Amino acid sequence: CINPPRDDCNFYRTCLEAYFHCGPTGYPLAFGYKICTRFQERRALLSARGREWMVDTMECLQRALVPEAASGVPTCTELKDLAFRTHAGCYVSNGVCTLGVRDWLVIAEIIGIETFIGDVGIIRQVLETGEKCAEFYGWLEAGGLWSGRYEQIRELDLFHSVCDIY
């Protein structure tokens, strides 16, 4: 439990749930494991960069919870709150802001609209991720990194035509 393997979702069941016993509606099973396995099952929908982001982000999210899994200090509610506080940082630090629109739409589809409804913690993490991406693009603009680099940025797959998605 102190070294979750890459590209594996069992940390949520065998470490967090086994230790905290949050039940089928608690964060480890109802969100962590469920969303992690959805990403694994649908990875083929993501671009190569999107798949790399997925694996790196899975690892980041799990490693952020290792101290809690080892200490067992928080309650299930505190564990969920802590986990959600790590999401935006893991998404952004692993490059979600530089993924193409197609990958963003696939990520939203994988997570599922039903996941967003009725949970303020999830909505908060989406807004925080958007805010961090806006800061990233502002930093690029302020540093003049956009100037004369359209083709290079385009190669990063930042701009997919929404029409190409269908």
mmCIF file of C-alpha atoms in Angstrom:
data_model
loop_
_atom_site.group_PDB
_atom_site.id
_atom_site.type_symbol
_atom_site.label_atom_id
_atom_site.label_comp_id
_atom_site.label_asym_id
_atom_site.label_seq_id
_atom_site.Cartn_x
_atom_site.Cartn_y
_atom_site.Cartn_z
ATOM 1 C CA CYS A 1 0.000 0.000 0.000
ATOM 2 C CA ILE A 2 2.948 2.362 0.320
ATOM 3 C CA ASN A 3 3.969 1.882 -3.316
ATOM 4 C CA PRO A 4 0.893 1.501 -5.557
ATOM 5 C CA PRO A 5 1.808 -0.052 -8.923
ATOM 6 C CA ARG A 6 1.399 2.117 -12.016
ATOM 7 C CA ASP A 7 -1.683 1.645 -14.136
ATOM 8 C CA ASP A 8 -3.486 -0.352 -11.458
ATOM 9 C CA CYS A 9 -6.708 0.511 -9.635
ATOM 10 C CA ASN A 10 -6.585 -2.054 -6.832
ATOM 11 C CA PHE A 11 -5.077 0.446 -4.366
ATOM 12 C CA TYR A 12 -8.602 1.783 -3.794
ATOM 13 C CA ARG A 13 -9.985 -1.664 -2.881
ATOM 14 C CA THR A 14 -7.066 -3.442 -1.267
ATOM 15 C CA CYS A 15 -5.600 -0.489 0.620
ATOM 16 C CA LEU A 16 -8.105 2.314 1.168
ATOM 17 C CA GLU A 17 -11.327 0.327 1.394
ATOM 18 C CA ALA A 18 -9.720 -2.548 3.288
ATOM 19 C CA TYR A 19 -8.426 -0.128 5.902
ATOM 20 C CA PHE A 20 -11.201 2.475 6.157
ATOM 21 C CA HIS A 21 -14.314 0.348 5.434
ATOM 22 C CA CYS A 22 -16.178 3.261 3.832
ATOM 23 C CA GLY A 23 -18.576 0.889 2.069
ATOM 24 C CA PRO A 24 -19.996 0.846 -1.448
ATOM 25 C CA THR A 25 -20.869 4.560 -1.384
ATOM 26 C CA GLY A 26 -17.570 5.738 0.119
ATOM 27 C CA TYR A 27 -14.787 7.405 -1.847
ATOM 28 C CA PRO A 28 -12.514 4.344 -2.281
ATOM 29 C CA LEU A 29 -15.115 2.226 -4.106
ATOM 30 C CA ALA A 30 -17.774 4.646 -5.346
ATOM 31 C CA PHE A 31 -15.344 7.151 -6.836
ATOM 32 C CA GLY A 32 -11.672 6.138 -6.728
ATOM 33 C CA TYR A 33 -11.983 2.550 -7.911
ATOM 34 C CA LYS A 34 -15.013 3.149 -10.124
ATOM 35 C CA ILE A 35 -13.511 6.063 -12.092
ATOM 36 C CA CYS A 36 -10.052 4.492 -12.222
ATOM 37 C CA THR A 37 -11.413 1.295 -13.791
ATOM 38 C CA ARG A 38 -13.552 3.304 -16.224
ATOM 39 C CA PHE A 39 -10.387 4.990 -17.461
ATOM 40 C CA GLN A 40 -8.644 1.634 -17.834
ATOM 41 C CA GLU A 41 -11.567 0.137 -19.746
ATOM 42 C CA ARG A 42 -11.833 3.109 -22.124
ATOM 43 C CA ARG A 43 -8.177 4.064 -22.534
ATOM 44 C CA ALA A 44 -8.337 3.288 -26.267
ATOM 45 C CA LEU A 45 -10.562 6.351 -26.710
ATOM 46 C CA LEU A 46 -7.707 8.627 -25.582
ATOM 47 C CA SER A 47 -4.812 9.784 -27.737
ATOM 48 C CA ALA A 48 -1.318 8.473 -26.958
ATOM 49 C CA ARG A 49 -0.696 11.632 -24.921
ATOM 50 C CA GLY A 50 -4.067 11.200 -23.243
ATOM 51 C CA ARG A 51 -3.180 7.638 -22.226
ATOM 52 C CA GLU A 52 0.143 8.846 -20.823
ATOM 53 C CA TRP A 53 -1.723 11.547 -18.873
ATOM 54 C CA MET A 54 -4.159 8.918 -17.587
ATOM 55 C CA VAL A 55 -1.472 6.576 -16.207
ATOM 56 C CA ASP A 56 0.571 9.420 -14.698
ATOM 57 C CA THR A 57 -2.534 10.943 -13.109
ATOM 58 C CA MET A 58 -3.692 7.592 -11.697
ATOM 59 C CA GLU A 59 -0.297 7.199 -10.046
ATOM 60 C CA CYS A 60 -0.328 10.771 -8.705
ATOM 61 C CA LEU A 61 -3.817 10.420 -7.216
ATOM 62 C CA GLN A 62 -2.973 7.152 -5.483
ATOM 63 C CA ARG A 63 0.427 8.270 -4.191
ATOM 64 C CA ALA A 64 -1.191 11.400 -2.729
ATOM 65 C CA LEU A 65 -3.305 9.119 -0.511
ATOM 66 C CA VAL A 66 -0.527 6.747 0.570
ATOM 67 C CA PRO A 67 0.177 8.645 3.825
ATOM 68 C CA GLU A 68 -3.506 8.399 4.754
ATOM 69 C CA ALA A 69 -3.620 4.708 3.883
ATOM 70 C CA ALA A 70 -0.576 4.130 6.066
ATOM 71 C CA SER A 71 -1.699 6.268 9.012
ATOM 72 C CA GLY A 72 -5.420 5.630 9.001
ATOM 73 C CA VAL A 73 -6.033 8.997 10.617
ATOM 74 C CA PRO A 74 -8.945 10.406 8.608
ATOM 75 C CA THR A 75 -12.552 9.350 8.660
ATOM 76 C CA CYS A 76 -14.204 8.327 5.390
ATOM 77 C CA THR A 77 -15.520 11.869 4.927
ATOM 78 C CA GLU A 78 -12.086 13.357 5.588
ATOM 79 C CA LEU A 79 -10.529 10.846 3.186
ATOM 80 C CA LYS A 80 -12.954 11.875 0.441
ATOM 81 C CA ASP A 81 -12.305 15.579 1.047
ATOM 82 C CA LEU A 82 -8.557 15.025 1.032
ATOM 83 C CA ALA A 83 -8.731 12.953 -2.147
ATOM 84 C CA PHE A 84 -10.752 15.605 -3.964
ATOM 85 C CA ARG A 85 -8.262 18.278 -2.898
ATOM 86 C CA THR A 86 -5.525 16.346 -4.732
ATOM 87 C CA HIS A 87 -7.379 15.907 -8.014
ATOM 88 C CA ALA A 88 -6.846 19.286 -9.694
ATOM 89 C CA GLY A 89 -3.158 19.340 -8.802
ATOM 90 C CA CYS A 90 -2.613 15.839 -10.182
ATOM 91 C CA TYR A 91 -4.604 16.567 -13.347
ATOM 92 C CA VAL A 92 -2.714 19.782 -14.082
ATOM 93 C CA SER A 93 0.772 18.660 -13.048
ATOM 94 C CA ASN A 94 0.455 15.740 -15.449
ATOM 95 C CA GLY A 95 -0.576 17.926 -18.376
ATOM 96 C CA VAL A 96 -4.367 17.956 -18.705
ATOM 97 C CA CYS A 97 -4.171 21.589 -19.854
ATOM 98 C CA THR A 98 -2.070 20.611 -22.871
ATOM 99 C CA LEU A 99 -4.253 17.741 -24.021
ATOM 100 C CA GLY A 100 -6.391 18.230 -27.085
ATOM 101 C CA VAL A 101 -10.082 19.029 -26.947
ATOM 102 C CA ARG A 102 -10.842 15.489 -28.098
ATOM 103 C CA ASP A 103 -9.118 14.092 -25.000
ATOM 104 C CA TRP A 104 -10.939 16.578 -22.766
ATOM 105 C CA LEU A 105 -14.269 15.394 -24.144
ATOM 106 C CA VAL A 106 -13.284 11.751 -23.720
ATOM 107 C CA ILE A 107 -12.204 12.429 -20.123
ATOM 108 C CA ALA A 108 -15.565 14.089 -19.406
ATOM 109 C CA GLU A 109 -17.363 11.138 -21.004
ATOM 110 C CA ILE A 110 -15.350 8.603 -18.995
ATOM 111 C CA ILE A 111 -16.005 10.395 -15.717
ATOM 112 C CA GLY A 112 -19.665 10.680 -16.694
ATOM 113 C CA ILE A 113 -22.146 13.501 -16.280
ATOM 114 C CA GLU A 114 -23.951 11.549 -13.540
ATOM 115 C CA THR A 115 -20.770 11.764 -11.472
ATOM 116 C CA PHE A 116 -20.862 15.564 -11.523
ATOM 117 C CA ILE A 117 -24.479 15.855 -10.454
ATOM 118 C CA GLY A 118 -25.064 16.324 -6.764
ATOM 119 C CA ASP A 119 -21.486 16.366 -5.485
ATOM 120 C CA VAL A 120 -20.012 19.748 -4.669
ATOM 121 C CA GLY A 121 -16.543 18.215 -4.212
ATOM 122 C CA ILE A 122 -16.487 16.999 -7.803
ATOM 123 C CA ILE A 123 -17.766 20.297 -9.176
ATOM 124 C CA ARG A 124 -15.141 22.118 -7.110
ATOM 125 C CA GLN A 125 -12.326 19.993 -8.566
ATOM 126 C CA VAL A 126 -13.518 20.666 -12.125
ATOM 127 C CA LEU A 127 -13.595 24.414 -11.477
ATOM 128 C CA GLU A 128 -10.178 24.331 -9.809
ATOM 129 C CA THR A 129 -8.714 22.403 -12.745
ATOM 130 C CA GLY A 130 -10.173 24.960 -15.162
ATOM 131 C CA GLU A 131 -8.755 27.786 -13.071
ATOM 132 C CA LYS A 132 -5.293 26.198 -13.032
ATOM 133 C CA CYS A 133 -5.421 25.692 -16.813
ATOM 134 C CA ALA A 134 -6.443 29.338 -17.283
ATOM 135 C CA GLU A 135 -3.448 30.355 -15.154
ATOM 136 C CA PHE A 136 -1.216 28.124 -17.306
ATOM 137 C CA TYR A 137 -2.454 29.713 -20.540
ATOM 138 C CA GLY A 138 -2.082 33.175 -18.969
ATOM 139 C CA TRP A 139 1.509 32.319 -18.099
ATOM 140 C CA LEU A 140 2.144 31.231 -21.693
ATOM 141 C CA GLU A 141 0.658 34.480 -22.992
ATOM 142 C CA ALA A 142 2.494 36.709 -20.503
ATOM 143 C CA GLY A 143 5.792 35.065 -21.345
ATOM 144 C CA GLY A 144 5.232 35.578 -25.045
ATOM 145 C CA LEU A 145 5.326 31.835 -25.557
ATOM 146 C CA TRP A 146 2.337 31.922 -27.912
ATOM 147 C CA SER A 147 3.987 34.383 -30.311
ATOM 148 C CA GLY A 148 5.207 32.720 -33.478
ATOM 149 C CA ARG A 149 4.666 29.283 -32.021
ATOM 150 C CA TYR A 150 1.251 28.412 -33.382
ATOM 151 C CA GLU A 151 2.538 25.438 -35.376
ATOM 152 C CA GLN A 152 4.524 24.064 -32.420
ATOM 153 C CA ILE A 153 1.546 24.459 -30.112
ATOM 154 C CA ARG A 154 -0.659 22.846 -32.729
ATOM 155 C CA GLU A 155 1.679 19.850 -32.719
ATOM 156 C CA LEU A 156 1.056 19.535 -28.983
ATOM 157 C CA ASP A 157 -2.520 18.645 -29.959
ATOM 158 C CA LEU A 158 -3.972 21.613 -28.066
ATOM 159 C CA PHE A 159 -6.411 22.509 -30.796
ATOM 160 C CA HIS A 160 -8.614 19.825 -32.267
ATOM 161 C CA SER A 161 -11.522 20.882 -34.345
ATOM 162 C CA VAL A 162 -14.685 19.929 -32.524
ATOM 163 C CA CYS A 163 -16.050 18.826 -35.895
ATOM 164 C CA ASP A 164 -13.276 16.222 -36.154
ATOM 165 C CA ILE A 165 -14.572 14.535 -33.036
ATOM 166 C CA TYR A 166 -17.684 13.306 -34.767
#
